[in-house]
XYZ file of C-alpha atoms in Angstrom:
730
model
C 181.391 -5.054 -174.633
C 181.071 -4.102 -178.305
C 178.840 -1.064 -178.804
C 178.238 0.863 -182.023
C 176.424 4.159 -182.580
C 174.130 5.127 -185.417
C 172.733 8.559 -186.170
C 169.340 9.305 -187.743
C 167.811 12.637 -188.669
C 164.837 13.968 -190.597
C 164.185 17.210 -192.406
C 162.918 20.051 -190.179
C 159.260 20.986 -190.262
C 157.472 24.221 -189.509
C 155.244 23.931 -186.459
C 151.640 25.076 -186.203
C 149.442 26.160 -183.323
C 147.337 23.198 -182.257
C 143.694 23.019 -183.319
C 143.358 19.330 -184.335
C 145.643 16.330 -184.756
C 146.659 17.447 -188.245
C 148.274 20.524 -186.652
C 150.935 18.334 -185.014
C 154.043 17.455 -187.007
C 154.738 13.726 -186.965
C 158.150 12.069 -187.321
C 158.764 8.340 -187.683
C 162.036 6.629 -186.783
C 163.074 2.994 -187.057
C 164.987 1.639 -184.058
C 167.175 -1.382 -184.910
C 167.199 -4.571 -182.798
C 169.613 -4.933 -179.864
C 169.529 -1.176 -179.143
C 170.487 -0.330 -175.566
C 170.165 3.466 -175.613
C 168.202 6.106 -177.545
C 169.219 9.721 -177.278
C 166.782 12.175 -178.816
C 168.131 15.632 -179.620
C 165.274 18.092 -180.074
C 166.178 21.306 -181.903
C 163.741 24.205 -182.025
C 164.349 27.542 -183.728
C 162.337 30.592 -184.671
C 162.678 33.673 -186.807
C 163.774 37.001 -185.372
C 161.099 39.669 -185.547
C 158.386 41.495 -183.688
C 155.818 38.845 -184.620
C 157.738 36.123 -182.754
C 156.736 35.672 -179.127
C 157.766 33.305 -176.378
C 156.276 29.852 -176.790
C 156.649 26.335 -175.457
C 156.802 23.486 -177.944
C 155.283 20.219 -176.743
C 156.902 17.012 -177.984
C 155.208 13.612 -177.579
C 156.885 10.185 -177.832
C 155.445 6.735 -178.395
C 156.682 3.321 -179.416
C 154.847 1.317 -182.075
C 152.237 3.907 -183.130
C 151.635 7.662 -183.307
C 151.036 9.214 -179.879
C 147.446 9.785 -178.819
C 147.411 13.394 -177.640
C 144.725 15.693 -176.265
C 146.069 19.243 -175.782
C 142.553 20.731 -175.835
C 141.319 18.518 -172.998
C 138.352 17.185 -174.978
C 136.482 13.972 -174.286
C 136.939 10.700 -176.152
C 134.112 8.471 -177.391
C 132.632 5.942 -175.011
C 134.518 2.658 -174.608
C 137.768 4.230 -175.826
C 140.994 3.046 -174.191
C 143.447 5.949 -173.965
C 146.756 6.172 -172.164
C 148.276 9.580 -171.361
C 151.089 10.368 -173.759
C 154.702 10.796 -172.689
C 155.608 14.402 -173.423
C 158.295 17.003 -172.796
C 158.206 20.774 -173.183
C 160.851 22.762 -175.017
C 160.559 26.488 -174.120
C 161.547 29.276 -176.486
C 162.039 32.615 -174.736
C 164.777 35.127 -175.391
C 167.076 32.968 -177.482
C 166.028 32.171 -181.064
C 167.209 28.582 -180.618
C 166.617 25.954 -177.971
C 167.730 22.354 -177.547
C 166.544 19.508 -175.355
C 167.436 15.847 -175.077
C 165.558 12.730 -174.004
C 167.251 9.420 -173.175
C 165.545 6.020 -173.350
C 167.433 2.966 -172.078
C 166.731 -0.502 -173.485
C 164.196 0.737 -176.078
C 161.813 -1.532 -177.905
C 162.873 -2.216 -181.495
C 160.686 -1.076 -184.367
C 158.861 2.150 -185.106
C 159.107 5.130 -182.762
C 157.014 8.225 -183.346
C 157.599 11.835 -182.331
C 154.844 14.485 -182.577
C 155.451 18.195 -181.949
C 153.137 21.208 -181.893
C 152.744 24.732 -180.564
C 150.157 25.654 -177.898
C 146.459 25.679 -178.873
C 145.570 28.310 -181.449
C 143.631 31.477 -180.658
C 140.962 30.661 -183.305
C 141.553 34.046 -184.955
C 141.205 33.977 -188.735
C 144.441 35.356 -190.138
C 144.620 36.613 -193.698
C 147.614 35.243 -195.521
C 150.183 37.890 -196.349
C 148.484 40.728 -194.454
C 150.321 40.558 -191.144
C 153.857 39.330 -190.386
C 154.082 35.775 -189.153
C 156.647 33.873 -187.152
C 158.029 30.526 -188.219
C 158.818 27.983 -185.499
C 160.901 25.108 -186.877
C 161.393 21.734 -185.190
C 163.918 19.030 -186.074
C 164.502 15.801 -184.101
C 167.686 13.769 -184.319
C 168.189 10.273 -182.976
C 171.421 8.717 -181.735
C 171.132 4.940 -181.303
C 173.620 2.868 -179.345
C 173.310 -0.854 -179.961
C 175.288 -3.859 -178.801
C 177.044 -6.155 -181.270
C 178.437 -8.646 -178.757
C 175.457 -10.329 -177.185
C 175.180 -13.799 -175.647
C 172.304 -16.042 -176.651
C 170.567 -18.039 -173.949
C 169.314 -21.463 -174.964
C 166.384 -22.928 -173.035
C 167.422 -24.937 -169.975
C 171.123 -24.525 -170.763
C 173.181 -22.624 -168.129
C 175.121 -19.729 -169.626
C 178.193 -18.746 -167.529
C 178.781 -15.002 -167.182
C 181.386 -12.861 -165.455
C 180.584 -9.229 -164.698
C 183.287 -6.605 -164.400
C 182.719 -2.889 -164.802
C 180.561 -3.262 -167.905
C 177.140 -4.900 -168.049
C 176.543 -8.169 -169.805
C 173.929 -8.335 -172.566
C 171.942 -11.521 -173.108
C 168.902 -12.447 -175.137
C 166.548 -15.390 -175.353
C 164.103 -16.240 -178.115
C 160.499 -16.730 -177.038
C 158.584 -18.869 -179.568
C 154.849 -18.986 -180.089
C 152.708 -20.719 -177.475
C 155.032 -19.932 -174.573
C 153.013 -19.866 -171.380
C 155.769 -18.792 -168.965
C 159.395 -17.755 -169.019
C 161.517 -18.345 -165.933
C 164.884 -16.573 -165.641
C 167.198 -17.866 -162.944
C 170.702 -17.020 -161.690
C 172.717 -19.935 -160.308
C 176.131 -20.456 -158.784
C 176.645 -16.767 -158.091
C 180.090 -15.894 -156.689
C 181.316 -12.397 -155.803
C 184.648 -11.203 -154.442
C 183.366 -7.829 -153.353
C 180.261 -8.497 -151.288
C 177.997 -11.161 -149.866
C 175.122 -12.666 -151.731
C 174.651 -12.099 -155.454
C 175.093 -8.375 -156.219
C 173.513 -8.505 -159.688
C 170.712 -6.463 -161.165
C 168.741 -7.961 -164.051
C 166.844 -5.723 -166.458
C 164.438 -7.726 -168.597
C 162.397 -6.508 -171.535
C 162.213 -3.290 -173.526
C 161.060 0.193 -172.611
C 157.915 1.304 -174.422
C 156.427 4.760 -174.056
C 154.086 6.020 -172.713
C 153.705 2.853 -170.582
C 156.709 0.950 -169.328
C 156.464 -2.626 -168.033
C 160.174 -3.379 -168.002
C 161.105 -5.800 -165.214
C 164.052 -5.088 -162.896
C 165.242 -7.758 -160.479
C 167.909 -7.099 -157.831
C 169.443 -10.298 -156.475
C 171.456 -8.837 -153.570
C 169.000 -9.699 -150.839
C 166.763 -12.063 -152.774
C 166.249 -15.693 -151.768
C 168.643 -18.062 -153.444
C 168.463 -18.908 -156.306
C 167.383 -15.556 -157.792
C 164.394 -16.016 -160.102
C 162.059 -13.952 -162.246
C 158.840 -15.497 -163.594
C 157.244 -13.858 -166.644
C 153.702 -15.032 -167.495
C 152.694 -14.764 -171.172
C 155.942 -13.269 -172.491
C 155.904 -11.704 -175.969
C 155.687 -14.396 -178.617
C 157.926 -14.943 -181.633
C 160.672 -12.460 -180.744
C 163.949 -12.014 -178.927
C 163.801 -10.846 -175.336
C 166.751 -8.797 -174.135
C 168.243 -9.327 -170.671
C 170.870 -7.002 -169.174
C 172.939 -8.048 -166.154
C 174.808 -5.368 -164.171
C 177.208 -5.730 -161.281
C 176.479 -3.883 -158.035
C 179.896 -4.306 -156.366
C 181.638 -1.371 -158.027
C 184.287 -1.058 -160.718
C 186.894 -3.241 -158.971
C 184.737 -6.206 -158.035
C 183.779 -9.204 -160.117
C 180.664 -11.357 -160.098
C 180.360 -14.784 -161.703
C 177.088 -16.615 -162.208
C 175.174 -18.846 -164.582
C 171.987 -17.649 -166.281
C 169.253 -20.137 -167.146
C 166.088 -19.541 -169.145
C 163.269 -22.073 -168.806
C 160.284 -21.944 -171.159
C 156.934 -23.503 -170.325
C 155.199 -24.514 -173.546
C 151.491 -24.094 -174.092
C 149.607 -26.879 -175.875
C 147.056 -25.259 -178.205
C 143.864 -26.772 -179.558
C 142.973 -25.491 -183.027
C 139.621 -25.369 -184.742
C 139.417 -27.405 -187.951
C 138.857 -25.278 -191.059
C 139.126 -27.963 -193.755
C 135.415 -27.867 -194.759
C 135.652 -24.151 -195.425
C 138.881 -24.463 -197.396
C 137.382 -27.171 -199.599
C 134.237 -25.164 -200.296
C 136.080 -21.973 -201.219
C 138.695 -23.194 -203.654
C 137.462 -20.795 -206.320
C 137.629 -17.763 -204.049
C 140.611 -15.611 -203.121
C 141.040 -14.051 -199.690
C 143.802 -12.183 -197.899
C 143.786 -14.554 -194.938
C 146.047 -15.169 -191.997
C 145.765 -18.530 -190.303
C 146.485 -16.922 -186.961
C 147.394 -19.251 -184.132
C 147.404 -22.438 -186.207
C 148.857 -25.202 -184.102
C 152.100 -26.824 -185.192
C 150.851 -30.068 -183.692
C 148.141 -32.308 -185.215
C 145.801 -31.661 -182.279
C 142.729 -30.304 -184.057
C 139.144 -30.747 -183.048
C 135.945 -29.468 -184.559
C 134.304 -27.277 -181.922
C 130.946 -26.767 -183.576
C 127.770 -26.082 -181.645
C 127.134 -29.782 -181.221
C 130.702 -30.582 -180.095
C 131.805 -31.447 -176.567
C 134.350 -29.629 -174.525
C 137.646 -31.520 -174.652
C 139.015 -32.146 -171.147
C 142.580 -32.835 -172.307
C 145.262 -30.488 -170.893
C 145.120 -27.795 -173.548
C 145.952 -24.224 -172.533
C 143.982 -22.384 -175.238
C 141.689 -22.879 -178.220
C 142.783 -21.277 -181.485
C 140.294 -19.652 -183.822
C 141.871 -18.891 -187.210
C 141.141 -15.356 -188.363
C 140.795 -14.019 -191.875
C 142.268 -10.580 -192.511
C 140.523 -8.689 -195.311
C 142.128 -5.411 -196.410
C 139.311 -3.191 -197.647
C 141.051 0.173 -198.089
C 143.862 2.321 -196.773
C 144.097 1.788 -192.991
C 140.936 -0.326 -193.266
C 140.931 -4.000 -192.291
C 138.156 -6.452 -191.448
C 138.853 -9.447 -189.208
C 136.482 -12.382 -188.871
C 136.670 -16.020 -187.792
C 137.582 -18.125 -190.769
C 134.730 -20.637 -190.643
C 132.010 -19.088 -188.508
C 130.585 -15.815 -187.254
C 130.641 -16.654 -183.559
C 133.343 -17.970 -181.245
C 132.636 -20.857 -178.907
C 133.582 -19.906 -175.334
C 133.820 -22.423 -172.508
C 135.293 -22.497 -169.020
C 138.232 -24.897 -169.283
C 140.485 -23.006 -171.725
C 140.528 -19.494 -173.200
C 139.353 -19.016 -176.778
C 141.980 -16.940 -178.570
C 141.920 -15.000 -181.838
C 144.998 -13.378 -183.377
C 144.649 -10.028 -185.149
C 147.657 -9.337 -187.339
C 148.391 -5.618 -187.157
C 152.108 -5.976 -187.804
C 152.421 -4.682 -191.370
C 153.763 -1.302 -190.241
C 150.851 0.513 -191.919
C 148.058 -0.506 -189.516
C 148.891 1.780 -186.602
C 147.356 4.902 -188.164
C 143.708 3.955 -187.587
C 141.443 2.804 -184.754
C 140.907 -0.813 -183.741
C 137.253 -1.414 -182.877
C 136.147 -4.586 -181.112
C 132.503 -5.427 -180.503
C 131.305 -8.560 -178.690
C 127.761 -9.848 -178.391
C 126.758 -12.969 -176.472
C 123.969 -15.339 -177.452
C 120.908 -14.411 -175.401
C 119.599 -17.942 -174.921
C 122.953 -19.274 -173.678
C 123.716 -16.603 -171.092
C 122.533 -17.491 -167.609
C 122.483 -15.318 -164.523
C 125.487 -17.044 -162.945
C 127.740 -17.004 -166.027
C 130.055 -14.246 -167.183
C 132.188 -14.112 -170.319
C 135.469 -12.358 -169.569
C 137.632 -11.069 -172.427
C 141.072 -9.475 -172.671
C 142.689 -7.646 -175.570
C 146.496 -7.743 -175.500
C 149.396 -7.051 -177.809
C 152.392 -9.390 -178.379
C 150.894 -12.345 -176.462
C 147.452 -13.421 -175.228
C 146.299 -13.342 -171.643
C 145.800 -16.919 -170.453
C 145.516 -16.640 -166.672
C 141.753 -16.213 -166.266
C 141.655 -18.863 -163.521
C 144.046 -16.902 -161.297
C 143.464 -13.243 -162.187
C 141.268 -11.022 -164.297
C 143.616 -8.034 -164.657
C 144.556 -8.884 -168.290
C 148.239 -8.238 -167.550
C 150.882 -10.142 -169.487
C 154.634 -9.925 -169.011
C 155.092 -6.534 -170.648
C 151.600 -5.286 -171.537
C 148.547 -4.120 -169.656
C 145.582 -5.479 -171.565
C 142.079 -4.097 -171.942
C 139.326 -6.048 -170.114
C 135.803 -6.682 -171.374
C 132.928 -8.655 -169.879
C 129.560 -10.040 -170.987
C 126.752 -11.111 -168.701
C 123.042 -11.792 -168.760
C 122.421 -8.129 -167.944
C 124.949 -6.744 -170.390
C 125.290 -8.948 -173.447
C 127.277 -6.385 -175.474
C 130.740 -4.978 -174.959
C 132.729 -2.565 -177.092
C 136.339 -1.423 -177.130
C 138.046 1.255 -179.230
C 141.832 1.500 -179.366
C 143.052 4.580 -181.268
C 146.368 4.117 -183.039
C 147.086 0.507 -181.938
C 150.729 -0.512 -181.668
C 152.300 -2.348 -184.586
C 152.172 -5.947 -183.375
C 150.059 -9.082 -183.262
C 146.999 -8.434 -181.123
C 145.124 -11.164 -179.296
C 141.514 -11.427 -178.154
C 141.121 -13.967 -175.339
C 137.704 -15.081 -174.018
C 136.749 -17.477 -171.245
C 133.552 -18.400 -169.442
C 133.534 -17.763 -165.692
C 131.113 -18.542 -162.874
C 132.046 -16.308 -159.928
C 129.605 -17.868 -157.450
C 129.987 -21.544 -158.264
C 132.618 -22.896 -160.644
C 130.679 -26.151 -161.135
C 127.917 -24.265 -162.948
C 130.317 -23.603 -165.826
C 131.539 -27.155 -166.393
C 128.979 -27.961 -169.088
C 128.096 -24.398 -170.072
C 128.957 -23.043 -173.519
C 128.341 -19.530 -174.840
C 128.748 -18.435 -178.452
C 130.003 -14.887 -178.819
C 129.679 -12.923 -182.036
C 132.721 -10.795 -182.772
C 132.923 -7.664 -184.932
C 136.553 -6.698 -185.453
C 137.607 -3.777 -187.631
C 140.505 -1.453 -188.168
C 139.028 1.818 -189.443
C 140.663 5.166 -190.281
C 138.176 7.124 -188.139
C 135.509 5.918 -185.769
C 132.055 6.251 -187.408
C 133.731 8.332 -190.111
C 133.936 11.214 -187.561
C 130.139 11.468 -187.356
C 127.923 14.134 -188.937
C 130.016 17.004 -187.569
C 133.468 15.906 -188.696
C 135.525 14.922 -191.676
C 137.942 11.994 -191.724
C 141.196 13.125 -193.320
C 144.061 10.879 -194.364
C 147.418 12.387 -193.403
C 150.845 11.410 -194.683
C 154.391 11.578 -193.378
C 156.693 10.329 -196.127
C 155.327 6.839 -196.895
C 153.414 6.492 -193.615
C 149.655 7.124 -193.628
C 147.465 7.914 -190.637
C 143.973 9.350 -190.212
C 142.400 11.981 -188.002
C 139.102 13.850 -187.619
C 138.623 17.528 -188.437
C 135.553 18.742 -186.541
C 133.139 21.564 -187.311
C 130.093 23.358 -185.905
C 131.805 23.682 -182.526
C 132.164 19.918 -182.048
C 135.506 18.685 -180.766
C 137.265 15.549 -179.637
C 139.058 12.584 -181.146
C 135.978 11.519 -183.150
C 134.051 14.827 -183.025
C 131.821 13.564 -180.215
C 132.524 16.294 -177.630
C 129.562 18.691 -177.750
C 130.654 20.962 -174.909
C 131.075 23.883 -177.339
C 128.847 22.574 -180.140
C 126.272 24.652 -181.954
C 122.656 23.626 -181.800
C 120.693 22.994 -184.963
C 118.924 26.320 -184.472
C 122.268 28.112 -184.216
C 123.479 26.382 -187.367
C 120.403 27.453 -189.296
C 120.663 30.988 -187.976
C 124.290 31.168 -189.058
C 123.416 29.887 -192.527
C 120.622 32.425 -192.890
C 122.890 35.253 -191.752
C 125.644 34.435 -194.227
C 123.319 33.804 -197.154
C 120.596 36.425 -196.688
C 123.145 39.157 -195.984
C 124.099 38.875 -199.660
C 120.676 40.264 -200.568
C 122.189 43.632 -199.728
C 123.756 43.450 -203.190
C 120.285 44.173 -204.580
C 120.948 47.825 -203.680
C 124.026 48.296 -205.947
C 122.307 46.198 -208.632
C 119.284 48.529 -208.623
C 121.467 51.658 -208.614
C 123.573 50.305 -211.492
C 120.551 49.443 -213.604
C 118.943 52.818 -212.934
C 122.146 54.619 -213.998
C 122.679 52.327 -217.022
C 125.830 50.655 -215.590
C 124.764 47.272 -216.915
C 128.189 45.621 -216.789
C 128.588 46.624 -213.161
C 125.107 45.320 -212.393
C 126.039 41.973 -213.964
C 129.146 41.728 -211.785
C 127.156 42.471 -208.621
C 124.552 39.867 -209.597
C 127.297 37.285 -210.149
C 128.824 38.112 -206.770
C 125.510 37.912 -204.927
C 124.584 34.575 -206.497
C 127.842 32.716 -205.863
C 128.459 34.253 -202.447
C 125.009 33.105 -201.349
C 125.424 29.513 -202.482
C 129.067 29.281 -201.430
C 128.161 30.131 -197.848
C 125.188 27.761 -198.029
C 127.635 24.990 -198.965
C 130.374 26.096 -196.545
C 128.268 25.518 -193.453
C 128.926 22.650 -191.021
C 126.297 20.331 -189.680
C 122.825 19.944 -191.121
C 122.082 23.344 -192.740
C 124.043 22.705 -195.934
C 123.138 23.178 -199.611
C 125.683 22.682 -202.414
C 124.545 23.280 -206.003
C 128.114 22.813 -207.313
C 131.318 21.401 -205.900
C 132.681 23.236 -202.878
C 135.907 24.218 -204.633
C 134.024 25.695 -207.598
C 131.700 27.729 -205.395
C 134.601 29.039 -203.331
C 136.568 30.111 -206.400
C 133.549 31.878 -207.915
C 132.837 33.664 -204.641
C 136.390 34.955 -204.309
C 136.443 35.977 -207.979
C 133.131 37.817 -207.676
C 134.258 39.741 -204.588
C 137.480 40.877 -206.233
C 135.758 41.793 -209.498
C 133.043 43.762 -207.660
C 135.644 45.924 -205.905
C 137.593 46.334 -209.161
C 134.649 47.526 -211.300
C 133.326 49.811 -208.557
C 136.616 51.725 -208.239
C 137.092 51.969 -212.014
C 133.519 53.176 -212.428
C 134.249 55.997 -209.956
C 137.209 57.048 -212.121
C 134.808 57.960 -214.988
C 137.110 56.774 -217.754
C 136.194 56.756 -221.372
C 133.801 53.942 -222.180
C 136.127 51.815 -224.300
C 139.056 52.176 -221.890
C 136.857 51.379 -218.904
C 135.569 48.125 -220.361
C 139.031 47.071 -221.459
C 140.290 47.572 -217.898
C 137.236 45.727 -216.585
C 138.186 42.668 -218.630
C 141.939 42.801 -218.023
C 141.547 43.292 -214.278
C 139.097 40.417 -213.963
C 141.492 38.140 -215.845
C 144.377 39.160 -213.588
C 142.269 38.530 -210.475
C 141.235 35.115 -211.826
C 144.878 34.222 -212.444
C 146.014 35.370 -208.988
C 143.251 33.396 -207.281
C 144.333 30.297 -209.137
C 147.899 30.804 -207.923
C 146.979 31.396 -204.286
C 143.345 31.649 -203.354
C 144.046 32.687 -199.766
C 146.715 35.240 -200.609
C 145.505 38.667 -199.561
C 147.759 40.666 -201.869
C 146.844 38.675 -204.946
C 143.410 40.286 -204.832
C 144.379 43.501 -203.065
C 147.053 44.365 -205.653
C 144.677 44.856 -208.601
C 142.281 46.809 -206.394
C 145.064 49.173 -205.287
C 146.001 49.639 -208.933
C 142.395 50.606 -209.689
C 142.479 53.068 -206.798
C 145.637 54.667 -208.244
C 143.856 55.082 -211.583
C 140.851 56.688 -209.888
C 142.989 59.015 -207.778
C 144.978 60.078 -210.866
C 141.829 60.914 -212.814
C 140.389 62.877 -209.909
C 143.625 64.796 -209.452
C 143.718 65.577 -213.161
C 140.189 66.968 -213.088
C 140.916 68.983 -209.949
C 143.831 70.646 -211.697
C 141.966 71.108 -214.939
C 138.899 72.687 -213.290
C 140.773 74.582 -210.596
C 138.391 73.223 -207.940
C 137.780 70.173 -205.816
C 136.459 67.144 -207.625
C 133.646 66.119 -207.366
C 132.407 69.656 -207.084
C 129.124 69.054 -205.220
C 129.282 69.058 -201.427
C 126.103 66.943 -201.354
C 127.972 64.255 -203.255
C 130.723 64.255 -200.635
C 128.427 64.450 -197.612
C 125.731 61.958 -198.555
C 127.521 59.486 -200.825
C 131.311 59.486 -200.864
C 132.095 59.911 -197.171
C 129.442 57.381 -195.982
C 130.515 54.920 -198.687
C 134.209 55.229 -197.803
C 133.373 54.884 -194.094
C 131.364 51.714 -194.694
C 134.147 50.249 -196.837
C 136.789 51.103 -194.207
C 134.800 49.522 -191.380
C 134.163 46.441 -193.515
C 137.852 46.058 -194.341
C 138.794 46.495 -190.676
C 136.329 43.786 -189.628
C 137.445 41.473 -192.430
C 141.143 41.773 -191.683
C 141.386 41.995 -187.904
C 138.199 41.008 -186.080
C 137.130 37.649 -187.525
C 137.480 34.516 -185.404
C 136.056 31.036 -185.691
C 133.435 31.853 -183.070
C 132.146 35.164 -184.476
C 132.656 34.359 -188.170
C 128.927 34.107 -188.858
C 128.245 37.592 -187.587
C 131.340 39.470 -188.690
C 131.341 38.016 -192.197
C 127.659 38.830 -192.601
C 128.419 42.426 -191.593
C 131.215 42.384 -194.185
C 128.680 41.423 -196.871
C 126.332 44.232 -195.859
C 129.048 46.894 -195.667
C 130.633 45.862 -198.980
C 127.336 45.952 -200.845
C 126.209 49.175 -199.147
C 129.454 50.977 -199.945
C 129.212 49.929 -203.597
C 125.688 51.390 -203.838
C 126.853 54.712 -202.359
C 130.115 55.019 -204.280
C 128.714 54.428 -207.750
C 128.857 57.755 -209.667
C 125.778 59.466 -211.111
C 124.920 58.888 -214.765
C 126.308 60.993 -217.584
C 124.405 64.182 -218.359
C 122.456 63.910 -221.641
C 124.047 66.208 -224.226
C 124.560 66.426 -227.935
C 127.872 65.035 -229.042
C 128.928 68.436 -230.509
C 127.560 71.752 -229.255
C 128.206 74.779 -231.463
C 128.728 78.005 -229.561
C 129.094 80.493 -232.355
C 128.271 80.847 -236.044
C 130.272 82.847 -238.554
C 129.032 84.478 -241.824
C 131.243 82.176 -243.842
C 129.092 79.276 -242.678
C 131.836 77.886 -240.352
C 131.121 77.114 -236.677
C 133.360 76.916 -233.568
C 132.436 73.705 -231.761
C 133.689 71.793 -228.739
C 133.204 68.258 -227.490
C 131.253 68.347 -224.225
C 131.858 64.627 -223.548
C 135.441 65.343 -222.614
C 134.078 66.524 -219.267
C 132.968 63.120 -218.107
C 132.147 63.939 -214.502
C 129.526 66.684 -214.655
C 127.803 66.794 -211.286
C 124.700 68.915 -210.803
């Protein structure tokens, strides 16, 4: 058997603690056709340092679309179909590196996605650059083994095979409108055991669900058969035959594949095409019949009793935006549903860029046509439609478990949401059923209105979320970022949500706490520090309206763009600290104002470089503190006494002001979390403004510029400049 190996790898990414889907790092791999084995090598490493702790990295796998994960255990919206993700844990303890591997036999070809993340975050607000951090790095590698010598099975043509120690790889093409696929082993001969010691593995492995079929023919009735209803359309189906007699035995048999064709009946769309020659649509004529069997199934039409297996409704695909598609029947709003054959619509989601949104399906039955004894049953399946409504209602095809829906006289609406649908053709099948008496449905017809959309986020994440478009190389996918305590896939989980009263209280706390800046403004004006008063006024204004705009939920007011208000708030806070410390240094007037301007420009530049960087704003403030300490030390040495000289100044102003500033900095740097942000940040506003009011120095003592201490007979005077002593405290 000819096997070749191919190796794929992607650049490593730094992992984050999980708080929403954007925290997970997504990797996309392309698995070639005829692959028989995937071997994932998961490499995790971390830095060495005291900040690095033991952690377990969770890795999720899925075929066809990004994995739907829920590490926080939140609830999904109503009518959402979610399958648990396939995941593995990679622990990191003492060693700085850890490896793990995952093997997948007979994988499905196409896109495979890997998502990795750290455990849920602690919700503590960390200041960038203040405390040491630990980098956890994840890199997946993929080793693909695929077969190059594969036998092709033609329908109804026996294919002789001889099994030795290696398996035999076969494949059969399943065209559109295949109702059933029958695989059969004939003329089986073995020299090592009785019966037919052969194991057939049919179909691919898809994670998280796996519907691969395995048939063991050792004790099975002869001939050995496997019947697959509704196999995947328009693709190759892989079949693997393995011998069960050991390495020395041989098994000979003939494999036969029999396809049962489905005769479709298609709705005529010629009137629509003739009336819309001057219009341009992105349309897919899904499920158009290759045969000339077309009938107009309008409201006045009769149900055709010829042996059709389904009724095709062509669907128009309209791309409206990124990961946004609208599907609708090509010539009508509603779909005609009867009892003899299923009505089928094909939704083409096979472009490779449609799996990053949510497929929403809404059905509504006509009220006047629904009777008490009638029920409209619907199934949503990928790869092939469900056609066996007369025998079962489980919506299961050969390799896919579909999603059931039903409409009745008591419930005329049905909804279904599929987050991150697999890249494939999806099918909506509908049929009219009469559970009590089948004869009641012979002449009954129900028209069902369909609303079919692919949207980035369901309901645009609602009022308490923001729909964000994420990117991994050229692949785009969307996710919701929730606020105001709301959680969940679409921000619909209100288990930890804030009430409207709590939101308003938080907004009032964060905005009205800035009124504390009126105290340093009044002190500055009274002591003729007009520039400082202007800076405090600027800080109070923009901090108030930034926090009014930064709030989640309903209590929001934005007078400018959010980014502008945030930048002005950060600039005002840094400038307020800068001018307060320089004012305490009691520099000469010209030098003080020059430093005011230069420092503000440096702070503005650093905020533009990295707005969240702690040291970009703390650096200039520490420089101002060095200037103040140098001036105070100089005056202490020059005067031969402590500076300032008044103990009242130390007891009632400096020490309380420094204490308030220290407590505020401690709260700002180490105590803020997402839950207590409204209270701790409001306290930070109050302490910052209060410390500025206490630390501002007293005004200069009024004095003549030159005071003459002594007069001489020759009309000369000995004078000194009293303004050199700039910090005269009474």
